N, CA, C and O atoms as a GROMACS GRO file, in nm:
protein
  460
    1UNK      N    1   5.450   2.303  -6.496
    1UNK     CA    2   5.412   2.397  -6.392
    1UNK      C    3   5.536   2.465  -6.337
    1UNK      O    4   5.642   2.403  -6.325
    2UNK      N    5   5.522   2.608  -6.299
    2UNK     CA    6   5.625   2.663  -6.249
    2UNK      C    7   5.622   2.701  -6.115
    2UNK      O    8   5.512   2.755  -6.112
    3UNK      N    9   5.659   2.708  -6.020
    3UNK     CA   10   5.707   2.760  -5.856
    3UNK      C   11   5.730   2.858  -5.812
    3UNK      O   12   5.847   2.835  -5.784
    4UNK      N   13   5.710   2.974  -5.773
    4UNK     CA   14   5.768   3.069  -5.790
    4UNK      C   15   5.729   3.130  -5.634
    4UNK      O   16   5.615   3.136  -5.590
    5UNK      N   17   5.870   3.180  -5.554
    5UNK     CA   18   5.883   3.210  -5.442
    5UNK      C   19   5.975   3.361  -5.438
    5UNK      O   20   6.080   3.388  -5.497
    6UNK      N   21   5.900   3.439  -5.350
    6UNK     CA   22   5.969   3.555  -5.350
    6UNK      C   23   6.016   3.574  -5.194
    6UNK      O   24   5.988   3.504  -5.096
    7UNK      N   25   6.101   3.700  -5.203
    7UNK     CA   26   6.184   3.703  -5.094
    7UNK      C   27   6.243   3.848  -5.084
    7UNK      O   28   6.264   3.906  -5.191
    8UNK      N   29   6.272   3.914  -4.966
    8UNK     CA   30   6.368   4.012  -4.978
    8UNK      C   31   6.280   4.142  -4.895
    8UNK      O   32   6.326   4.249  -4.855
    9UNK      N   33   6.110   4.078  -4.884
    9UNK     CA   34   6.046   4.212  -4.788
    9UNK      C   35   6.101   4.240  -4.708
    9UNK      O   36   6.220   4.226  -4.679
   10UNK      N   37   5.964   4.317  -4.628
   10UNK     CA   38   6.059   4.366  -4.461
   10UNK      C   39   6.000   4.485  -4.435
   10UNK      O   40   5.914   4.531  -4.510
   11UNK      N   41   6.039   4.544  -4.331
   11UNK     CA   42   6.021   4.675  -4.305
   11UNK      C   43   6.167   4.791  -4.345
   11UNK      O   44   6.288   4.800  -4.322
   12UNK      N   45   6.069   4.857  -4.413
   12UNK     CA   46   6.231   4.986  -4.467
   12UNK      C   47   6.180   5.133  -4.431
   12UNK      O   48   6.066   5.182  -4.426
   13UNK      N   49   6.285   5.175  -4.413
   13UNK     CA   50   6.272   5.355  -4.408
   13UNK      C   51   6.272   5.396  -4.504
   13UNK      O   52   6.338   5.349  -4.596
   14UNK      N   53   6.190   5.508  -4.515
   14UNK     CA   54   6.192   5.592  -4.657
   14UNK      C   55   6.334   5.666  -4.711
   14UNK      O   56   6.411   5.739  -4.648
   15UNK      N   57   6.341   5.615  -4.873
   15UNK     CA   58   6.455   5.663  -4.905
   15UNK      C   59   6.574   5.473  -4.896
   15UNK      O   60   6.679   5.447  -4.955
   16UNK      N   61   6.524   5.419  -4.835
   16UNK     CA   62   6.568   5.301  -4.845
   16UNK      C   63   6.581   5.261  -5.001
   16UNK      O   64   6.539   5.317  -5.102
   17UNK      N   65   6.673   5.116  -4.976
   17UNK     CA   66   6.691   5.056  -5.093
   17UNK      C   67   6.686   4.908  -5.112
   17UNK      O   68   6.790   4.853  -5.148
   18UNK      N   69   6.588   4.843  -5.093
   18UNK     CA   70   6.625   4.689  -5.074
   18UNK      C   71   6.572   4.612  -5.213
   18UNK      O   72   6.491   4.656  -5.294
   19UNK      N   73   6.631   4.506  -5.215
   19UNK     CA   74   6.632   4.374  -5.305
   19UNK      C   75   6.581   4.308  -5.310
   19UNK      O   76   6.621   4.206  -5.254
   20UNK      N   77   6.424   4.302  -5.397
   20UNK     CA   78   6.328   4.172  -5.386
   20UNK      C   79   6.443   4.090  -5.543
   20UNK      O   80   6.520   4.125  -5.632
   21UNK      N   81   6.353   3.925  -5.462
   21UNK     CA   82   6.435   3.853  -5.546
   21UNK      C   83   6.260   3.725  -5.538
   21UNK      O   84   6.174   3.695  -5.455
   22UNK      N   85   6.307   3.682  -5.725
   22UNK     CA   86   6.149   3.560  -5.684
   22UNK      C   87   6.274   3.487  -5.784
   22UNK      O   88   6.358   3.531  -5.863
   23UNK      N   89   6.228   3.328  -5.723
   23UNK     CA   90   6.329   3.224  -5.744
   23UNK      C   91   6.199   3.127  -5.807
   23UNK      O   92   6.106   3.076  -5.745
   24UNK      N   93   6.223   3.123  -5.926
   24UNK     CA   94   6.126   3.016  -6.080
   24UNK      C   95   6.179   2.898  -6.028
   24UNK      O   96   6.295   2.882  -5.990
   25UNK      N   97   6.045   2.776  -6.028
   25UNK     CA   98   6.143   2.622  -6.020
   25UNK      C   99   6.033   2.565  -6.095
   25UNK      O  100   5.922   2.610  -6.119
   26UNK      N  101   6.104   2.425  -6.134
   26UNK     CA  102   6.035   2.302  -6.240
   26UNK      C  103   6.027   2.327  -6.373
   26UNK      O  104   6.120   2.287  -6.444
   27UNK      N  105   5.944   2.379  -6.416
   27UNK     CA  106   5.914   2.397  -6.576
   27UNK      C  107   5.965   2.485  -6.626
   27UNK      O  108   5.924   2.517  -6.738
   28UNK      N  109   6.099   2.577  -6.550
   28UNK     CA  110   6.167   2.712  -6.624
   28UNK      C  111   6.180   2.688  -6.778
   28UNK      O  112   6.152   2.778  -6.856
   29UNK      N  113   6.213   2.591  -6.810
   29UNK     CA  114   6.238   2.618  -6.980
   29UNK      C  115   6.126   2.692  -7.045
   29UNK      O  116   6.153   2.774  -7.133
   30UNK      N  117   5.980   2.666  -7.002
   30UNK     CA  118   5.896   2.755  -7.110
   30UNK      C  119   5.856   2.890  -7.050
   30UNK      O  120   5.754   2.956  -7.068
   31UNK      N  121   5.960   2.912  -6.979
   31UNK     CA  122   5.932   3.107  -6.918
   31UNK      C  123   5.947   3.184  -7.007
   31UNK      O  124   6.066   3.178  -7.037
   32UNK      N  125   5.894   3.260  -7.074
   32UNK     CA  126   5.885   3.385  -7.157
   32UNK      C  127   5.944   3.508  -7.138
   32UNK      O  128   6.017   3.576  -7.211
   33UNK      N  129   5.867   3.535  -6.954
   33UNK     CA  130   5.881   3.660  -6.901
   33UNK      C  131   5.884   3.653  -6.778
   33UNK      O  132   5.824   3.553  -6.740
   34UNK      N  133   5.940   3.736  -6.666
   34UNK     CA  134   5.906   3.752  -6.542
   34UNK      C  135   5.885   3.896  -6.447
   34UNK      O  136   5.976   3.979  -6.442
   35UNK      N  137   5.764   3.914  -6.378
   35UNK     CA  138   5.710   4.089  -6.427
   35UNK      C  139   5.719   4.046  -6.234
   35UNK      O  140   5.734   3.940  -6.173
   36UNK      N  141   5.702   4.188  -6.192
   36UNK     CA  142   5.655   4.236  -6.048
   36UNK      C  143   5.566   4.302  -6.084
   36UNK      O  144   5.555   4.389  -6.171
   37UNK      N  145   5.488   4.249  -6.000
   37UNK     CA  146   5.345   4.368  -5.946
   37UNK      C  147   5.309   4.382  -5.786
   37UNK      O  148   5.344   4.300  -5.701
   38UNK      N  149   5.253   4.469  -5.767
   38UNK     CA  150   5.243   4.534  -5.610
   38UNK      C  151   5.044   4.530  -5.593
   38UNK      O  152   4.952   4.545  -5.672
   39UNK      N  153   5.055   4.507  -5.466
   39UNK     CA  154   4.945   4.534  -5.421
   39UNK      C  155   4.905   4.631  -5.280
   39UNK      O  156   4.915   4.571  -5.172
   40UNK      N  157   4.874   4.737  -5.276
   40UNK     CA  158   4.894   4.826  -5.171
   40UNK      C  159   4.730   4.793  -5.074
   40UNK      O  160   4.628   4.758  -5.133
   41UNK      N  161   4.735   4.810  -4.952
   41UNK     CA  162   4.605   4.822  -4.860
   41UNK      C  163   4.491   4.834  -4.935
   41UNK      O  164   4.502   4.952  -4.970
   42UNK      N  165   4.377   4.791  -4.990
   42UNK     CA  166   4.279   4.854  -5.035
   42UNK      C  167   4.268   4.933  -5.188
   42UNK      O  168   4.189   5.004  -5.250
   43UNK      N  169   4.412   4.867  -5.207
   43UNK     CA  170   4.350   4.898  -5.392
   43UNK      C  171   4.398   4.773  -5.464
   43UNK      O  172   4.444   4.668  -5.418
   44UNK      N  173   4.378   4.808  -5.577
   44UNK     CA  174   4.404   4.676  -5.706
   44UNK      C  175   4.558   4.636  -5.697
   44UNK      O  176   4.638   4.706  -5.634
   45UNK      N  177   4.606   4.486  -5.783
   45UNK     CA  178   4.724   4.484  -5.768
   45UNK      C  179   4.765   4.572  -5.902
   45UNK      O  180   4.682   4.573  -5.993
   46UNK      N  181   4.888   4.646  -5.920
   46UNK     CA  182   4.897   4.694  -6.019
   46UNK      C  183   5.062   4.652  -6.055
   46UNK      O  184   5.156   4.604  -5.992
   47UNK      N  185   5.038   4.700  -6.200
   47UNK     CA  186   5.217   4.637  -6.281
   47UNK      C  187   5.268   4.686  -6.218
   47UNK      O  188   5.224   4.785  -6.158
   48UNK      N  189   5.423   4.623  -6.199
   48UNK     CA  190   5.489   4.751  -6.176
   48UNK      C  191   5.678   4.729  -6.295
   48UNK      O  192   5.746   4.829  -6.319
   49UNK      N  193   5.720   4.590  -6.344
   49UNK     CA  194   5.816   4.587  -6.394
   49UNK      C  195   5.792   4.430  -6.506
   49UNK      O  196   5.712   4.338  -6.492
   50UNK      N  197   5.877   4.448  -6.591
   50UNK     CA  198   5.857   4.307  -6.670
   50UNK      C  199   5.991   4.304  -6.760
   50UNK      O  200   6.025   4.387  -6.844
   51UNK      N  201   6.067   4.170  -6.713
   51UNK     CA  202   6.211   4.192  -6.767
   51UNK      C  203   6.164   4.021  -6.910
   51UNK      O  204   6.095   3.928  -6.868
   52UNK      N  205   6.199   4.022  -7.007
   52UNK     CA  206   6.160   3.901  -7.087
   52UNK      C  207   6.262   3.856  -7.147
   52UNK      O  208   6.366   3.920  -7.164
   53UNK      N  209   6.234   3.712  -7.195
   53UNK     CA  210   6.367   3.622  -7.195
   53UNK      C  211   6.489   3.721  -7.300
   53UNK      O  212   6.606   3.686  -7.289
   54UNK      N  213   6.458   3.835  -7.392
   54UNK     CA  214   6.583   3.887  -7.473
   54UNK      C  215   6.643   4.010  -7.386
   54UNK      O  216   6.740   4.075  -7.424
   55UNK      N  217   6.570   4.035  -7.258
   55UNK     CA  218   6.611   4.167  -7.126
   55UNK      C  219   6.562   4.278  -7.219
   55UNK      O  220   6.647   4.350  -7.271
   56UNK      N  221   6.467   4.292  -7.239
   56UNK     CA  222   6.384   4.385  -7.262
   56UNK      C  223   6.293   4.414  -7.138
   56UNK      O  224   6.220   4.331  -7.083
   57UNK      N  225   6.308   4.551  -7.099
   57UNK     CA  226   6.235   4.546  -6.975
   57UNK      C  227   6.124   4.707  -7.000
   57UNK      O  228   6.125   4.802  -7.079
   58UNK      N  229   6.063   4.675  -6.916
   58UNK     CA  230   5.932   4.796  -6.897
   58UNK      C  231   5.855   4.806  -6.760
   58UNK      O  232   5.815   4.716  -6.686
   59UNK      N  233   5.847   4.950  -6.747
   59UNK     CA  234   5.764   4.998  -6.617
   59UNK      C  235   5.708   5.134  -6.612
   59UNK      O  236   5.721   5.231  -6.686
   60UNK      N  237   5.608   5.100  -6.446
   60UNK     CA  238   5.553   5.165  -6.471
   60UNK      C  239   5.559   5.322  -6.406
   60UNK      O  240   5.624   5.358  -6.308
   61UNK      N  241   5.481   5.394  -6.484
   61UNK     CA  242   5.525   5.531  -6.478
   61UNK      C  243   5.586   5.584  -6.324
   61UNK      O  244   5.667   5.675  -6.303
   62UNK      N  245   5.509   5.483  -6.216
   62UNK     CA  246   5.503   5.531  -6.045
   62UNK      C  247   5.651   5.454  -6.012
   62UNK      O  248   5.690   5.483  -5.898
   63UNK      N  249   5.730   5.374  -6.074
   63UNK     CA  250   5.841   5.375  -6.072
   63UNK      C  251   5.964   5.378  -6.166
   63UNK      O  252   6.042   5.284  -6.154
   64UNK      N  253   5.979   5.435  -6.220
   64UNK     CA  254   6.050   5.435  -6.356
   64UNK      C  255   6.156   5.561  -6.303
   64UNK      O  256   6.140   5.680  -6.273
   65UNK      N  257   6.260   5.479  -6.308
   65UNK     CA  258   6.368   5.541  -6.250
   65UNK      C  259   6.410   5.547  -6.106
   65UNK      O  260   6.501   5.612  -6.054
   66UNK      N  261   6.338   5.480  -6.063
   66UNK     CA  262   6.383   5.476  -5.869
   66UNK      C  263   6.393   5.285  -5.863
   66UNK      O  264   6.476   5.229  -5.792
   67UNK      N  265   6.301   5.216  -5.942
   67UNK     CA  266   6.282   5.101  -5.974
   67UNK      C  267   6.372   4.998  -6.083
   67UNK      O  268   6.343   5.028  -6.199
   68UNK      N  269   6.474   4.884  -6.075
   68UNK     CA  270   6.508   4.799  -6.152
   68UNK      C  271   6.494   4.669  -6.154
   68UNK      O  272   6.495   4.607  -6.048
   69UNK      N  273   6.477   4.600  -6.280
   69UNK     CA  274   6.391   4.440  -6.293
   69UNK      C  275   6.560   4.421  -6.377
   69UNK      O  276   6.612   4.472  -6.476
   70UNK      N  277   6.604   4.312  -6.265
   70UNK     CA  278   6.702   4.204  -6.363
   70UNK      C  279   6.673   4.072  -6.365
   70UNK      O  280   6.568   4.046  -6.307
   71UNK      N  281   6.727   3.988  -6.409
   71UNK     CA  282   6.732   3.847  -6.397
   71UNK      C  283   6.874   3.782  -6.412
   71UNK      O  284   6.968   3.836  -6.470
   72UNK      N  285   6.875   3.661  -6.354
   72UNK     CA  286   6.927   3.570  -6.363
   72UNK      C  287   6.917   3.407  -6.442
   72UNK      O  288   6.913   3.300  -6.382
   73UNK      N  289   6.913   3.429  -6.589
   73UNK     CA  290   6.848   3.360  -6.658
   73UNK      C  291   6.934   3.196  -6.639
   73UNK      O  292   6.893   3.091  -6.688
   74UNK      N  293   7.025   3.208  -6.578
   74UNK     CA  294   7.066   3.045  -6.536
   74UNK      C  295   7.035   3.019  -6.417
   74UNK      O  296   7.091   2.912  -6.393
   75UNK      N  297   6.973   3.058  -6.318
   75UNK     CA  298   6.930   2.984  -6.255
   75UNK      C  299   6.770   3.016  -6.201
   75UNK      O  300   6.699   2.965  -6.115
   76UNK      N  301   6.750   3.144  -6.312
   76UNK     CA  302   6.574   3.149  -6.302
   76UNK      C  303   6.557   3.230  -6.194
   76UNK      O  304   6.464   3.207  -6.118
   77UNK      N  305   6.614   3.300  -6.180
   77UNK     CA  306   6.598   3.423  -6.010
   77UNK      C  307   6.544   3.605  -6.128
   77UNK      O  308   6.604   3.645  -6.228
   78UNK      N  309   6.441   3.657  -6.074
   78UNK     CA  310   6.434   3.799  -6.110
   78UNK      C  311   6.431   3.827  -5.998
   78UNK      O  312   6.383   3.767  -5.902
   79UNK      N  313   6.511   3.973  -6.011
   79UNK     CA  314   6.532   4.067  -5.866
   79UNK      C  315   6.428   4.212  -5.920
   79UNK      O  316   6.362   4.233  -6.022
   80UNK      N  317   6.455   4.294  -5.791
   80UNK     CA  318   6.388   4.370  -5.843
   80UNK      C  319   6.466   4.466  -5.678
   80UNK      O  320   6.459   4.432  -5.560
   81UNK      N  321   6.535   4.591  -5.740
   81UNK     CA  322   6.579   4.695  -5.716
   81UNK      C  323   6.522   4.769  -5.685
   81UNK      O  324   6.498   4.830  -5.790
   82UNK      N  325   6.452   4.841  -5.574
   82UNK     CA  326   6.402   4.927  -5.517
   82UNK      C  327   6.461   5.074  -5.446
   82UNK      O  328   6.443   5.080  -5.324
   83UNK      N  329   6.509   5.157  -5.492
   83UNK     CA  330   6.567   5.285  -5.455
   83UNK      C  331   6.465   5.422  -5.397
   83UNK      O  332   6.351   5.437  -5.440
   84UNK      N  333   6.512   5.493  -5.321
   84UNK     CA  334   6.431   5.587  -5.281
   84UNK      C  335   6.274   5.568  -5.268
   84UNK      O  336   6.181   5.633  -5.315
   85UNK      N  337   6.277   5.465  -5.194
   85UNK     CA  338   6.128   5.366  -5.147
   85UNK      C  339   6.068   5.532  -5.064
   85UNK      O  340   6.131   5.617  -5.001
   86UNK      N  341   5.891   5.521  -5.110
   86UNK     CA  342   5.830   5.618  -5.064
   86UNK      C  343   5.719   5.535  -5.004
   86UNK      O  344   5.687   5.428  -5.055
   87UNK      N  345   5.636   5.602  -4.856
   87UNK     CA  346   5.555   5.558  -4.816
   87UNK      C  347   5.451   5.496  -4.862
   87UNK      O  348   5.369   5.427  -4.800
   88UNK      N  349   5.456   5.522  -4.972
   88UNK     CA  350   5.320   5.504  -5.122
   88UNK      C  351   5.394   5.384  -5.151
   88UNK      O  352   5.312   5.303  -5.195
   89UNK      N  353   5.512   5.334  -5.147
   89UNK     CA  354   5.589   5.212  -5.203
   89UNK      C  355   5.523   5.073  -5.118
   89UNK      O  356   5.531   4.958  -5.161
   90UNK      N  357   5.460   5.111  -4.993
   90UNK     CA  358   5.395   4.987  -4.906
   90UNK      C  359   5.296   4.911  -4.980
   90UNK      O  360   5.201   4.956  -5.045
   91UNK      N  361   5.330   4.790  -4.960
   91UNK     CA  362   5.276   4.676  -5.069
   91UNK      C  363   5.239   4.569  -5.034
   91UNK      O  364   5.255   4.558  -4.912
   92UNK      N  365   5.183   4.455  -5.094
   92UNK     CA  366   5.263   4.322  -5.102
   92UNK      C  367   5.335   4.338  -5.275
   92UNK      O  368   5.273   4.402  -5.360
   93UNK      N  369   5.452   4.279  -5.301
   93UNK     CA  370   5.460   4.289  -5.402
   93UNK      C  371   5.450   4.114  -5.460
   93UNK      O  372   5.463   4.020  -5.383
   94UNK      N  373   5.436   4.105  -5.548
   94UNK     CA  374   5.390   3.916  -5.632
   94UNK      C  375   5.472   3.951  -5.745
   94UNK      O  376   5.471   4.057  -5.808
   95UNK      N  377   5.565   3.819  -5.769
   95UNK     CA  378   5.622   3.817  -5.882
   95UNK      C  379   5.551   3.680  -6.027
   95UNK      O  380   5.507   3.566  -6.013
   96UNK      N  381   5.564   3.739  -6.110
   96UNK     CA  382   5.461   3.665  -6.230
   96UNK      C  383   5.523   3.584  -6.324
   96UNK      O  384   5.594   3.630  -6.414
   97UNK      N  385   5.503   3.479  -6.312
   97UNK     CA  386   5.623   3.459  -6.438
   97UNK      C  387   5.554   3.370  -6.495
   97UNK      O  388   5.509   3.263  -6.455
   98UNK      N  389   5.549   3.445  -6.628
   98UNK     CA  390   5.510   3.379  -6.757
   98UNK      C  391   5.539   3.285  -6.884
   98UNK      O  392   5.613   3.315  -6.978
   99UNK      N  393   5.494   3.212  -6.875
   99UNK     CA  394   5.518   3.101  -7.030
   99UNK      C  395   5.403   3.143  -7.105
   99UNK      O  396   5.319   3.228  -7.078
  100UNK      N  397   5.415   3.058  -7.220
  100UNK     CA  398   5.333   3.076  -7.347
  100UNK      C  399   5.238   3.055  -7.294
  100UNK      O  400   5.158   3.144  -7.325
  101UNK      N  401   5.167   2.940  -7.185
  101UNK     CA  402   5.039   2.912  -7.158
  101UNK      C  403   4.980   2.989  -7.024
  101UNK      O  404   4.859   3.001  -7.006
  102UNK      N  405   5.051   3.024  -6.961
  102UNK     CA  406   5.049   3.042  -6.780
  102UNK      C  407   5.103   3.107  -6.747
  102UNK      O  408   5.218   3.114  -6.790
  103UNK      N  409   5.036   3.242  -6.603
  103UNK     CA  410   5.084   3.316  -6.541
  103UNK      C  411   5.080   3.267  -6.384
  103UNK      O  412   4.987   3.262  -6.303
  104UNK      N  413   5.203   3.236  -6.373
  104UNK     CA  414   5.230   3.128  -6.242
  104UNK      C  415   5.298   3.291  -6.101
  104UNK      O  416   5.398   3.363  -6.101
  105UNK      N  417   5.189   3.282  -6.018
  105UNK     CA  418   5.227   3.379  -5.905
  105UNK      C  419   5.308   3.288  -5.798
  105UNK      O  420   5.335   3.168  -5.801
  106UNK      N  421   5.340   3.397  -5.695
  106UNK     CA  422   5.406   3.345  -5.566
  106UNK      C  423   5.297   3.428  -5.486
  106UNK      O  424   5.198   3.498  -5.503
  107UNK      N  425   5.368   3.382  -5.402
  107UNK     CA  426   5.233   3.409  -5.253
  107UNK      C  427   5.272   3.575  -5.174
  107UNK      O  428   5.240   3.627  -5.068
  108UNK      N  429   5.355   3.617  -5.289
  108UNK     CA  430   5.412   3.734  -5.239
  108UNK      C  431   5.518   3.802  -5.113
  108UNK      O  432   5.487   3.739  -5.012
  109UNK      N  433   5.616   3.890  -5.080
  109UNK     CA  434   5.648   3.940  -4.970
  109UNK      C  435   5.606   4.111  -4.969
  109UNK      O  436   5.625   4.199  -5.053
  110UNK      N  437   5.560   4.113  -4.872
  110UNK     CA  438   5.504   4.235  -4.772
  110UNK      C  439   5.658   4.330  -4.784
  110UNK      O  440   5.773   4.298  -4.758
  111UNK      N  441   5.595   4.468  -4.838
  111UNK     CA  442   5.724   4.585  -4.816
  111UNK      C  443   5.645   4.692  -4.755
  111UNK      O  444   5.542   4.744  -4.798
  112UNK      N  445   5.712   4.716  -4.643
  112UNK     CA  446   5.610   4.832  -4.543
  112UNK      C  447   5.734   4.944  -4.547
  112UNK      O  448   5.842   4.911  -4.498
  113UNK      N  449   5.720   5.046  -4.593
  113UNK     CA  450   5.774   5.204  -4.578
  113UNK      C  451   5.734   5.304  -4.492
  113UNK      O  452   5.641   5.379  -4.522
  114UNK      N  453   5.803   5.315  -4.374
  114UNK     CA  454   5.792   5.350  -4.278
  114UNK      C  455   5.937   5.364  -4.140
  114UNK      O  456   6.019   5.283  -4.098
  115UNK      N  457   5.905   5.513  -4.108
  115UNK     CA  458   6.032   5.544  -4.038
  115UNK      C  459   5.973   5.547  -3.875
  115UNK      O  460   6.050   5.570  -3.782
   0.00000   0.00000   0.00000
């Protein structure tokens, strides 16, 4: 089983830039992948980044290029780079991290965009 705790919300101004970070514990050896996804007020959660154990990464079209997924593969931390945050960027965002068998969430942190 894996653990997975995120960190780094908050309240930001638009045009902001802050640093989510989700920290993997216990069973890291069979992690595959570790993705962000967002969930905004009243709609679905949707993808939004997925960095995998060779750093191959992918996203999605609503951030691709304002948005970066790294990791820290020794001690199991993915961050996730947020640039020129837009009001539309207000979320919870959940980080996913995957093994061969299991998509193990965190309980998410709240990003509110707003000046």
């Amino acid at each position: 089983q894996v653990r997975v705790v995120e960190s780094g919300g908050g309240l930001v101004q638009p045009g902001g830039s802050p640093t989510l970070s989700c920290a993997a514990s216990g069973s890291t050896d069979s992690i595959i992948a570790m993705a962000w996804h967002r969930q905004a007020p009243g709609k679905q959660r949707e993808f939004i980044a997925v960095i995998t154990n060779d750093g191959d990464t992918r996203y999605a079209d609503s951030v691709k290029g304002r948005f970066t997924i790294s990791r820290d593969k020794d001690n199991n931390v993915a961050y996730l780079q947020m640039n020129s945050l837009k009001t539309e960027d207000t979320a919870v965002y959940y980080c996913d991290v995957a093994t061969r068998n299991t998509a193990n969430w965190g309980q998410g942190t709240q990003v509110t965009v707003s000046s």
